[in-house]
Amino acid sequence: MKNILITFDSTNYAIQCEAVLKEKGIKGQIMPTPREITKSCGISIRVDYEEIENIKGLINDGKIKVKMLYSFGEERIFEPIL
Protein backbone atom coordinates (compact mmCIF):
# COMPACT_ATOMS: atom_id res chain seq x y z
CA MET A 1 0.00 0.00 0.00
CA LYS A 2 1.35 3.40 -0.97
CA ASN A 3 1.47 6.32 1.42
CA ILE A 4 2.36 9.99 1.39
CA LEU A 5 4.80 11.47 3.88
CA ILE A 6 4.31 15.19 4.46
CA THR A 7 7.35 17.03 5.81
CA PHE A 8 7.48 20.52 7.28
CA ASP A 9 9.86 23.39 8.01
CA SER A 10 8.59 23.71 11.57
CA THR A 11 6.67 21.84 14.24
CA ASN A 12 4.00 24.56 14.17
CA TYR A 13 3.26 23.83 10.50
CA ALA A 14 2.97 20.12 11.32
CA ILE A 15 0.50 20.80 14.14
CA GLN A 16 -1.53 23.16 11.93
CA CYS A 17 -1.60 20.57 9.16
CA GLU A 18 -2.79 17.87 11.53
CA ALA A 19 -5.68 20.12 12.62
CA VAL A 20 -6.66 20.89 9.00
CA LEU A 21 -6.54 17.20 8.04
CA LYS A 22 -8.82 16.30 10.97
CA GLU A 23 -11.20 19.12 10.02
CA LYS A 24 -11.36 17.79 6.43
CA GLY A 25 -11.82 14.16 7.55
CA ILE A 26 -8.43 13.05 6.21
CA LYS A 27 -6.79 10.42 8.39
CA GLY A 28 -3.16 11.17 9.15
CA GLN A 29 -0.60 9.72 11.50
CA ILE A 30 2.17 11.79 13.05
CA MET A 31 5.54 10.08 12.86
CA PRO A 32 9.21 11.00 13.16
CA THR A 33 10.75 12.36 9.98
CA PRO A 34 13.26 9.83 8.64
CA ARG A 35 16.78 11.29 8.86
CA GLU A 36 17.55 10.27 5.29
CA ILE A 37 14.91 12.76 4.10
CA THR A 38 15.60 15.90 6.11
CA LYS A 39 17.10 17.11 9.33
CA SER A 40 14.82 20.14 9.72
CA CYS A 41 11.50 19.44 11.45
CA GLY A 42 11.46 16.09 13.25
CA ILE A 43 7.71 15.59 12.79
CA SER A 44 6.02 14.33 9.63
CA ILE A 45 2.51 13.16 8.82
CA ARG A 46 1.71 9.96 6.94
CA VAL A 47 -1.52 9.75 4.93
CA ASP A 48 -2.88 7.23 2.45
CA TYR A 49 -1.79 7.88 -1.14
CA GLU A 50 -5.42 8.04 -2.26
CA GLU A 51 -5.57 11.46 -0.52
CA ILE A 52 -2.92 13.00 -2.84
CA GLU A 53 -5.34 15.27 -4.72
CA ASN A 54 -6.93 16.47 -1.47
CA ILE A 55 -3.48 17.23 -0.01
CA LYS A 56 -2.39 19.11 -3.14
CA GLY A 57 -5.63 21.08 -3.04
CA LEU A 58 -5.01 22.09 0.59
CA ILE A 59 -1.49 23.20 -0.34
CA ASN A 60 -2.67 25.19 -3.37
CA ASP A 61 -5.41 26.84 -1.31
CA GLY A 62 -2.85 27.87 1.33
CA LYS A 63 -4.55 25.79 4.03
CA ILE A 64 -1.35 23.88 4.87
CA LYS A 65 2.33 24.76 4.50
CA VAL A 66 4.59 21.84 3.69
CA LYS A 67 8.26 21.40 2.95
CA MET A 68 7.88 18.36 0.70
CA LEU A 69 5.63 15.42 -0.13
CA TYR A 70 7.06 11.94 -0.60
CA SER A 71 5.45 8.73 -1.77
CA PHE A 72 6.53 5.47 -0.18
CA GLY A 73 5.44 1.90 0.26
CA GLU A 74 6.35 -0.97 2.55
CA GLU A 75 9.98 -0.89 1.37
CA ARG A 76 10.23 2.69 2.77
CA ILE A 77 11.91 4.16 -0.33
CA PHE A 78 10.91 7.82 -0.29
CA GLU A 79 10.28 9.43 -3.68
CA PRO A 80 9.63 13.21 -3.86
CA ILE A 81 6.31 14.17 -5.46
CA LEU A 82 6.24 17.90 -4.69
mmCIF file of N, CA, C and O in Angstrom:
data_model
loop_
_atom_site.group_PDB
_atom_site.id
_atom_site.type_symbol
_atom_site.label_atom_id
_atom_site.label_comp_id
_atom_site.label_asym_id
_atom_site.label_seq_id
_atom_site.Cartn_x
_atom_site.Cartn_y
_atom_site.Cartn_z
ATOM 1 N N MET A 1 0.842 -1.180 0.000
ATOM 2 C CA MET A 1 0.000 0.000 0.000
ATOM 3 C C MET A 1 0.883 1.237 0.000
ATOM 4 O O MET A 1 1.816 1.343 0.777
ATOM 5 N N LYS A 2 0.566 2.171 -0.878
ATOM 6 C CA LYS A 2 1.347 3.405 -0.973
ATOM 7 C C LYS A 2 0.837 4.450 -0.006
ATOM 8 O O LYS A 2 -0.347 4.525 0.282
ATOM 9 N N ASN A 3 1.772 5.248 0.485
ATOM 10 C CA ASN A 3 1.474 6.317 1.416
ATOM 11 C C ASN A 3 2.119 7.600 0.944
ATOM 12 O O ASN A 3 2.976 7.589 0.068
ATOM 13 N N ILE A 4 1.716 8.698 1.584
ATOM 14 C CA ILE A 4 2.359 9.994 1.393
ATOM 15 C C ILE A 4 2.966 10.386 2.726
ATOM 16 O O ILE A 4 2.322 10.237 3.773
ATOM 17 N N LEU A 5 4.175 10.890 2.697
ATOM 18 C CA LEU A 5 4.797 11.467 3.876
ATOM 19 C C LEU A 5 4.885 12.965 3.643
ATOM 20 O O LEU A 5 5.448 13.414 2.644
ATOM 21 N N ILE A 6 4.287 13.731 4.548
ATOM 22 C CA ILE A 6 4.307 15.185 4.459
ATOM 23 C C ILE A 6 5.359 15.686 5.434
ATOM 24 O O ILE A 6 5.302 15.362 6.621
ATOM 25 N N THR A 7 6.328 16.465 4.933
ATOM 26 C CA THR A 7 7.351 17.033 5.811
ATOM 27 C C THR A 7 7.143 18.543 5.907
ATOM 28 O O THR A 7 6.504 19.153 5.053
ATOM 29 N N PHE A 8 7.724 19.120 6.951
ATOM 30 C CA PHE A 8 7.480 20.523 7.276
ATOM 31 C C PHE A 8 8.775 21.230 7.639
ATOM 32 O O PHE A 8 9.753 20.601 8.019
ATOM 33 N N ASP A 9 8.733 22.575 7.569
ATOM 34 C CA ASP A 9 9.864 23.392 8.005
ATOM 35 C C ASP A 9 9.840 23.640 9.505
ATOM 36 O O ASP A 9 10.855 24.017 10.076
ATOM 37 N N SER A 10 8.673 23.470 10.125
ATOM 38 C CA SER A 10 8.588 23.708 11.569
ATOM 39 C C SER A 10 7.525 22.810 12.196
ATOM 40 O O SER A 10 6.607 22.343 11.520
ATOM 41 N N THR A 11 7.650 22.613 13.493
ATOM 42 C CA THR A 11 6.668 21.837 14.235
ATOM 43 C C THR A 11 5.301 22.512 14.203
ATOM 44 O O THR A 11 4.275 21.842 14.125
ATOM 45 N N ASN A 12 5.281 23.836 14.229
ATOM 46 C CA ASN A 12 4.004 24.560 14.172
ATOM 47 C C ASN A 12 3.236 24.237 12.896
ATOM 48 O O ASN A 12 2.018 24.055 12.936
ATOM 49 N N TYR A 13 3.928 24.182 11.756
ATOM 50 C CA TYR A 13 3.259 23.834 10.496
ATOM 51 C C TYR A 13 2.703 22.408 10.551
ATOM 52 O O TYR A 13 1.632 22.131 10.012
ATOM 53 N N ALA A 14 3.435 21.503 11.191
ATOM 54 C CA ALA A 14 2.970 20.119 11.318
ATOM 55 C C ALA A 14 1.701 20.051 12.158
ATOM 56 O O ALA A 14 0.733 19.366 11.793
ATOM 57 N N ILE A 15 1.670 20.787 13.259
ATOM 58 C CA ILE A 15 0.497 20.800 14.136
ATOM 59 C C ILE A 15 -0.698 21.427 13.421
ATOM 60 O O ILE A 15 -1.825 20.923 13.497
ATOM 61 N N GLN A 16 -0.454 22.525 12.691
ATOM 62 C CA GLN A 16 -1.531 23.164 11.929
ATOM 63 C C GLN A 16 -2.078 22.221 10.866
ATOM 64 O O GLN A 16 -3.289 22.134 10.657
ATOM 65 N N CYS A 17 -1.180 21.518 10.199
ATOM 66 C CA CYS A 17 -1.605 20.575 9.156
ATOM 67 C C CYS A 17 -2.445 19.460 9.756
ATOM 68 O O CYS A 17 -3.484 19.093 9.193
ATOM 69 N N GLU A 18 -2.025 18.934 10.878
ATOM 70 C CA GLU A 18 -2.789 17.869 11.533
ATOM 71 C C GLU A 18 -4.215 18.343 11.827
ATOM 72 O O GLU A 18 -5.185 17.615 11.592
ATOM 73 N N ALA A 19 -4.356 19.575 12.314
ATOM 74 C CA ALA A 19 -5.683 20.122 12.618
ATOM 75 C C ALA A 19 -6.531 20.262 11.349
ATOM 76 O O ALA A 19 -7.720 19.911 11.352
ATOM 77 N N VAL A 20 -5.932 20.736 10.266
ATOM 78 C CA VAL A 20 -6.665 20.886 9.000
ATOM 79 C C VAL A 20 -7.087 19.525 8.464
ATOM 80 O O VAL A 20 -8.224 19.356 8.002
ATOM 81 N N LEU A 21 -6.197 18.547 8.519
ATOM 82 C CA LEU A 21 -6.544 17.203 8.044
ATOM 83 C C LEU A 21 -7.723 16.643 8.826
ATOM 84 O O LEU A 21 -8.651 16.077 8.240
ATOM 85 N N LYS A 22 -7.709 16.786 10.153
ATOM 86 C CA LYS A 22 -8.823 16.302 10.974
ATOM 87 C C LYS A 22 -10.113 17.011 10.589
ATOM 88 O O LYS A 22 -11.166 16.382 10.472
ATOM 89 N N GLU A 23 -10.036 18.324 10.397
ATOM 90 C CA GLU A 23 -11.202 19.120 10.017
ATOM 91 C C GLU A 23 -11.791 18.636 8.693
ATOM 92 O O GLU A 23 -13.005 18.616 8.508
ATOM 93 N N LYS A 24 -10.926 18.233 7.763
ATOM 94 C CA LYS A 24 -11.360 17.786 6.432
ATOM 95 C C LYS A 24 -11.691 16.294 6.387
ATOM 96 O O LYS A 24 -12.053 15.767 5.341
ATOM 97 N N GLY A 25 -11.524 15.594 7.505
ATOM 98 C CA GLY A 25 -11.823 14.163 7.549
ATOM 99 C C GLY A 25 -10.764 13.297 6.900
ATOM 100 O O GLY A 25 -11.040 12.164 6.511
ATOM 101 N N ILE A 26 -9.538 13.811 6.792
ATOM 102 C CA ILE A 26 -8.430 13.051 6.205
ATOM 103 C C ILE A 26 -7.631 12.431 7.349
ATOM 104 O O ILE A 26 -7.147 13.138 8.231
ATOM 105 N N LYS A 27 -7.518 11.113 7.331
ATOM 106 C CA LYS A 27 -6.791 10.422 8.390
ATOM 107 C C LYS A 27 -5.290 10.563 8.172
ATOM 108 O O LYS A 27 -4.781 10.259 7.101
ATOM 109 N N GLY A 28 -4.611 11.030 9.206
ATOM 110 C CA GLY A 28 -3.165 11.174 9.152
ATOM 111 C C GLY A 28 -2.550 10.649 10.431
ATOM 112 O O GLY A 28 -3.197 10.616 11.478
ATOM 113 N N GLN A 29 -1.307 10.226 10.334
ATOM 114 C CA GLN A 29 -0.597 9.716 11.501
ATOM 115 C C GLN A 29 0.715 10.464 11.644
ATOM 116 O O GLN A 29 1.540 10.469 10.723
ATOM 117 N N ILE A 30 0.904 11.102 12.792
ATOM 118 C CA ILE A 30 2.168 11.790 13.052
ATOM 119 C C ILE A 30 3.241 10.738 13.272
ATOM 120 O O ILE A 30 3.016 9.728 13.936
ATOM 121 N N MET A 31 4.404 10.994 12.701
ATOM 122 C CA MET A 31 5.538 10.081 12.856
ATOM 123 C C MET A 31 6.833 10.873 12.779
ATOM 124 O O MET A 31 6.838 12.002 12.279
ATOM 125 N N PRO A 32 7.919 10.314 13.284
ATOM 126 C CA PRO A 32 9.210 11.003 13.165
ATOM 127 C C PRO A 32 9.626 11.092 11.698
ATOM 128 O O PRO A 32 9.393 10.176 10.917
ATOM 129 N N THR A 33 10.234 12.203 11.336
ATOM 130 C CA THR A 33 10.748 12.360 9.978
ATOM 131 C C THR A 33 12.006 11.511 9.830
ATOM 132 O O THR A 33 12.940 11.652 10.626
ATOM 133 N N PRO A 34 12.053 10.624 8.840
ATOM 134 C CA PRO A 34 13.263 9.831 8.638
ATOM 135 C C PRO A 34 14.471 10.733 8.364
ATOM 136 O O PRO A 34 14.381 11.688 7.589
ATOM 137 N N ARG A 35 15.584 10.458 8.995
ATOM 138 C CA ARG A 35 16.780 11.293 8.861
ATOM 139 C C ARG A 35 17.316 11.328 7.438
ATOM 140 O O ARG A 35 17.962 12.291 7.053
ATOM 141 N N GLU A 36 17.048 10.281 6.657
ATOM 142 C CA GLU A 36 17.551 10.269 5.286
ATOM 143 C C GLU A 36 16.807 11.270 4.397
ATOM 144 O O GLU A 36 17.262 11.590 3.306
ATOM 145 N N ILE A 37 15.682 11.785 4.874
ATOM 146 C CA ILE A 37 14.913 12.757 4.098
ATOM 147 C C ILE A 37 15.344 14.178 4.430
ATOM 148 O O ILE A 37 15.670 14.960 3.560
ATOM 149 N N THR A 38 15.278 14.535 5.702
ATOM 150 C CA THR A 38 15.603 15.902 6.107
ATOM 151 C C THR A 38 15.958 15.943 7.584
ATOM 152 O O THR A 38 15.522 15.095 8.348
ATOM 153 N N LYS A 39 16.737 16.929 7.930
ATOM 154 C CA LYS A 39 17.099 17.105 9.329
ATOM 155 C C LYS A 39 16.434 18.343 9.914
ATOM 156 O O LYS A 39 16.776 18.773 10.999
ATOM 157 N N SER A 40 15.468 18.935 9.202
ATOM 158 C CA SER A 40 14.821 20.141 9.722
ATOM 159 C C SER A 40 13.798 19.754 10.783
ATOM 160 O O SER A 40 14.173 19.421 11.894
ATOM 161 N N CYS A 41 12.534 19.768 10.482
ATOM 162 C CA CYS A 41 11.498 19.436 11.455
ATOM 163 C C CYS A 41 11.472 17.927 11.676
ATOM 164 O O CYS A 41 11.479 17.150 10.719
ATOM 165 N N GLY A 42 11.429 17.514 12.919
ATOM 166 C CA GLY A 42 11.458 16.092 13.252
ATOM 167 C C GLY A 42 10.111 15.405 13.195
ATOM 168 O O GLY A 42 10.009 14.227 13.467
ATOM 169 N N ILE A 43 9.053 16.157 12.841
ATOM 170 C CA ILE A 43 7.708 15.594 12.792
ATOM 171 C C ILE A 43 7.199 15.598 11.354
ATOM 172 O O ILE A 43 7.312 16.596 10.653
ATOM 173 N N SER A 44 6.654 14.467 10.939
ATOM 174 C CA SER A 44 6.016 14.330 9.627
ATOM 175 C C SER A 44 4.629 13.749 9.834
ATOM 176 O O SER A 44 4.303 13.269 10.918
ATOM 177 N N ILE A 45 3.834 13.776 8.775
ATOM 178 C CA ILE A 45 2.511 13.158 8.817
ATOM 179 C C ILE A 45 2.384 12.199 7.646
ATOM 180 O O ILE A 45 2.684 12.552 6.507
ATOM 181 N N ARG A 46 1.950 10.979 7.960
ATOM 182 C CA ARG A 46 1.710 9.963 6.935
ATOM 183 C C ARG A 46 0.221 9.908 6.646
ATOM 184 O O ARG A 46 -0.603 9.882 7.552
ATOM 185 N N VAL A 47 -0.129 9.924 5.356
ATOM 186 C CA VAL A 47 -1.522 9.753 4.931
ATOM 187 C C VAL A 47 -1.556 8.749 3.785
ATOM 188 O O VAL A 47 -0.551 8.510 3.116
ATOM 189 N N ASP A 48 -2.720 8.166 3.559
ATOM 190 C CA ASP A 48 -2.880 7.227 2.450
ATOM 191 C C ASP A 48 -2.688 7.953 1.123
ATOM 192 O O ASP A 48 -3.121 9.100 0.963
ATOM 193 N N TYR A 49 -2.076 7.268 0.164
ATOM 194 C CA TYR A 49 -1.789 7.876 -1.138
ATOM 195 C C TYR A 49 -3.054 8.327 -1.855
ATOM 196 O O TYR A 49 -3.028 9.290 -2.615
ATOM 197 N N GLU A 50 -4.170 7.670 -1.586
ATOM 198 C CA GLU A 50 -5.418 8.043 -2.259
ATOM 199 C C GLU A 50 -5.850 9.478 -1.926
ATOM 200 O O GLU A 50 -6.700 10.043 -2.619
ATOM 201 N N GLU A 51 -5.249 10.079 -0.919
ATOM 202 C CA GLU A 51 -5.567 11.459 -0.525
ATOM 203 C C GLU A 51 -4.704 12.505 -1.245
ATOM 204 O O GLU A 51 -4.800 13.694 -0.949
ATOM 205 N N ILE A 52 -3.885 12.096 -2.210
ATOM 206 C CA ILE A 52 -2.918 12.999 -2.839
ATOM 207 C C ILE A 52 -3.585 14.251 -3.426
ATOM 208 O O ILE A 52 -3.088 15.358 -3.236
ATOM 209 N N GLU A 53 -4.692 14.103 -4.110
ATOM 210 C CA GLU A 53 -5.345 15.268 -4.720
ATOM 211 C C GLU A 53 -5.898 16.205 -3.647
ATOM 212 O O GLU A 53 -5.829 17.434 -3.798
ATOM 213 N N ASN A 54 -6.438 15.640 -2.572
ATOM 214 C CA ASN A 54 -6.927 16.466 -1.467
ATOM 215 C C ASN A 54 -5.781 17.236 -0.815
ATOM 216 O O ASN A 54 -5.915 18.426 -0.505
ATOM 217 N N ILE A 55 -4.643 16.578 -0.623
ATOM 218 C CA ILE A 55 -3.480 17.227 -0.010
ATOM 219 C C ILE A 55 -2.969 18.348 -0.912
ATOM 220 O O ILE A 55 -2.711 19.465 -0.451
ATOM 221 N N LYS A 56 -2.846 18.072 -2.204
ATOM 222 C CA LYS A 56 -2.390 19.109 -3.140
ATOM 223 C C LYS A 56 -3.360 20.294 -3.155
ATOM 224 O O LYS A 56 -2.935 21.443 -3.240
ATOM 225 N N GLY A 57 -4.641 20.014 -3.075
ATOM 226 C CA GLY A 57 -5.627 21.081 -3.036
ATOM 227 C C GLY A 57 -5.469 21.955 -1.797
ATOM 228 O O GLY A 57 -5.552 23.186 -1.876
ATOM 229 N N LEU A 58 -5.222 21.341 -0.650
ATOM 230 C CA LEU A 58 -5.009 22.094 0.590
ATOM 231 C C LEU A 58 -3.753 22.953 0.503
ATOM 232 O O LEU A 58 -3.734 24.088 0.996
ATOM 233 N N ILE A 59 -2.723 22.431 -0.151
ATOM 234 C CA ILE A 59 -1.488 23.202 -0.336
ATOM 235 C C ILE A 59 -1.756 24.389 -1.256
ATOM 236 O O ILE A 59 -1.402 25.524 -0.952
ATOM 237 N N ASN A 60 -2.390 24.125 -2.392
ATOM 238 C CA ASN A 60 -2.674 25.185 -3.374
ATOM 239 C C ASN A 60 -3.589 26.266 -2.816
ATOM 240 O O ASN A 60 -3.468 27.432 -3.184
ATOM 241 N N ASP A 61 -4.495 25.874 -1.922
ATOM 242 C CA ASP A 61 -5.411 26.841 -1.306
ATOM 243 C C ASP A 61 -4.776 27.583 -0.130
ATOM 244 O O ASP A 61 -5.420 28.438 0.469
ATOM 245 N N GLY A 62 -3.533 27.216 0.220
ATOM 246 C CA GLY A 62 -2.851 27.868 1.327
ATOM 247 C C GLY A 62 -3.329 27.420 2.696
ATOM 248 O O GLY A 62 -3.035 28.071 3.700
ATOM 249 N N LYS A 63 -4.041 26.297 2.753
ATOM 250 C CA LYS A 63 -4.554 25.791 4.034
ATOM 251 C C LYS A 63 -3.459 25.120 4.859
ATOM 252 O O LYS A 63 -3.528 25.116 6.087
ATOM 253 N N ILE A 64 -2.477 24.505 4.174
ATOM 254 C CA ILE A 64 -1.347 23.883 4.871
ATOM 255 C C ILE A 64 -0.047 24.320 4.198
ATOM 256 O O ILE A 64 -0.016 24.597 3.001
ATOM 257 N N LYS A 65 1.003 24.393 5.002
ATOM 258 C CA LYS A 65 2.328 24.760 4.499
ATOM 259 C C LYS A 65 3.249 23.572 4.717
ATOM 260 O O LYS A 65 3.473 23.150 5.849
ATOM 261 N N VAL A 66 3.753 23.033 3.618
ATOM 262 C CA VAL A 66 4.595 21.838 3.694
ATOM 263 C C VAL A 66 5.977 22.135 3.124
ATOM 264 O O VAL A 66 6.151 23.070 2.343
ATOM 265 N N LYS A 67 6.921 21.312 3.534
ATOM 266 C CA LYS A 67 8.261 21.400 2.954
ATOM 267 C C LYS A 67 8.313 20.547 1.692
ATOM 268 O O LYS A 67 8.755 20.989 0.645
ATOM 269 N N MET A 68 7.816 19.298 1.818
ATOM 270 C CA MET A 68 7.881 18.359 0.698
ATOM 271 C C MET A 68 6.874 17.237 0.918
ATOM 272 O O MET A 68 6.522 16.930 2.056
ATOM 273 N N LEU A 69 6.434 16.643 -0.166
ATOM 274 C CA LEU A 69 5.626 15.425 -0.130
ATOM 275 C C LEU A 69 6.458 14.295 -0.717
ATOM 276 O O LEU A 69 7.150 14.489 -1.722
ATOM 277 N N TYR A 70 6.373 13.130 -0.116
ATOM 278 C CA TYR A 70 7.062 11.941 -0.603
ATOM 279 C C TYR A 70 6.065 10.802 -0.699
ATOM 280 O O TYR A 70 5.182 10.674 0.142
ATOM 281 N N SER A 71 6.209 9.973 -1.706
ATOM 282 C CA SER A 71 5.446 8.727 -1.765
ATOM 283 C C SER A 71 6.365 7.611 -1.282
ATOM 284 O O SER A 71 7.579 7.673 -1.467
ATOM 285 N N PHE A 72 5.754 6.628 -0.622
ATOM 286 C CA PHE A 72 6.533 5.470 -0.176
ATOM 287 C C PHE A 72 5.605 4.296 0.077
ATOM 288 O O PHE A 72 4.409 4.461 0.286
ATOM 289 N N GLY A 73 6.183 3.127 0.000
ATOM 290 C CA GLY A 73 5.443 1.898 0.260
ATOM 291 C C GLY A 73 6.079 1.147 1.410
ATOM 292 O O GLY A 73 6.817 1.713 2.217
ATOM 293 N N GLU A 74 5.828 -0.149 1.460
ATOM 294 C CA GLU A 74 6.352 -0.969 2.551
ATOM 295 C C GLU A 74 7.873 -0.999 2.573
ATOM 296 O O GLU A 74 8.468 -1.170 3.639
ATOM 297 N N GLU A 75 8.512 -0.835 1.433
ATOM 298 C CA GLU A 75 9.976 -0.885 1.368
ATOM 299 C C GLU A 75 10.623 0.402 1.896
ATOM 300 O O GLU A 75 11.821 0.486 2.038
ATOM 301 N N ARG A 76 9.787 1.416 2.191
ATOM 302 C CA ARG A 76 10.229 2.685 2.766
ATOM 303 C C ARG A 76 11.294 3.384 1.914
ATOM 304 O O ARG A 76 12.272 3.944 2.415
ATOM 305 N N ILE A 77 11.097 3.357 0.592
ATOM 306 C CA ILE A 77 11.906 4.160 -0.333
ATOM 307 C C ILE A 77 11.099 5.411 -0.611
ATOM 308 O O ILE A 77 9.995 5.342 -1.150
ATOM 309 N N PHE A 78 11.629 6.556 -0.208
ATOM 310 C CA PHE A 78 10.909 7.822 -0.288
ATOM 311 C C PHE A 78 11.217 8.533 -1.609
ATOM 312 O O PHE A 78 12.354 8.835 -1.890
ATOM 313 N N GLU A 79 10.149 8.777 -2.392
ATOM 314 C CA GLU A 79 10.284 9.434 -3.679
ATOM 315 C C GLU A 79 9.560 10.785 -3.630
ATOM 316 O O GLU A 79 8.367 10.825 -3.336
ATOM 317 N N PRO A 80 10.277 11.901 -3.899
ATOM 318 C CA PRO A 80 9.627 13.207 -3.860
ATOM 319 C C PRO A 80 8.523 13.316 -4.909
ATOM 320 O O PRO A 80 8.678 12.854 -6.037
ATOM 321 N N ILE A 81 7.396 13.927 -4.506
ATOM 322 C CA ILE A 81 6.315 14.165 -5.462
ATOM 323 C C ILE A 81 5.925 15.635 -5.510
ATOM 324 O O ILE A 81 5.087 16.016 -6.302
ATOM 325 N N LEU A 82 6.520 16.450 -4.655
ATOM 326 C CA LEU A 82 6.237 17.895 -4.689
ATOM 327 C C LEU A 82 7.458 18.650 -4.204
ATOM 328 O O LEU A 82 8.094 18.283 -3.270
#
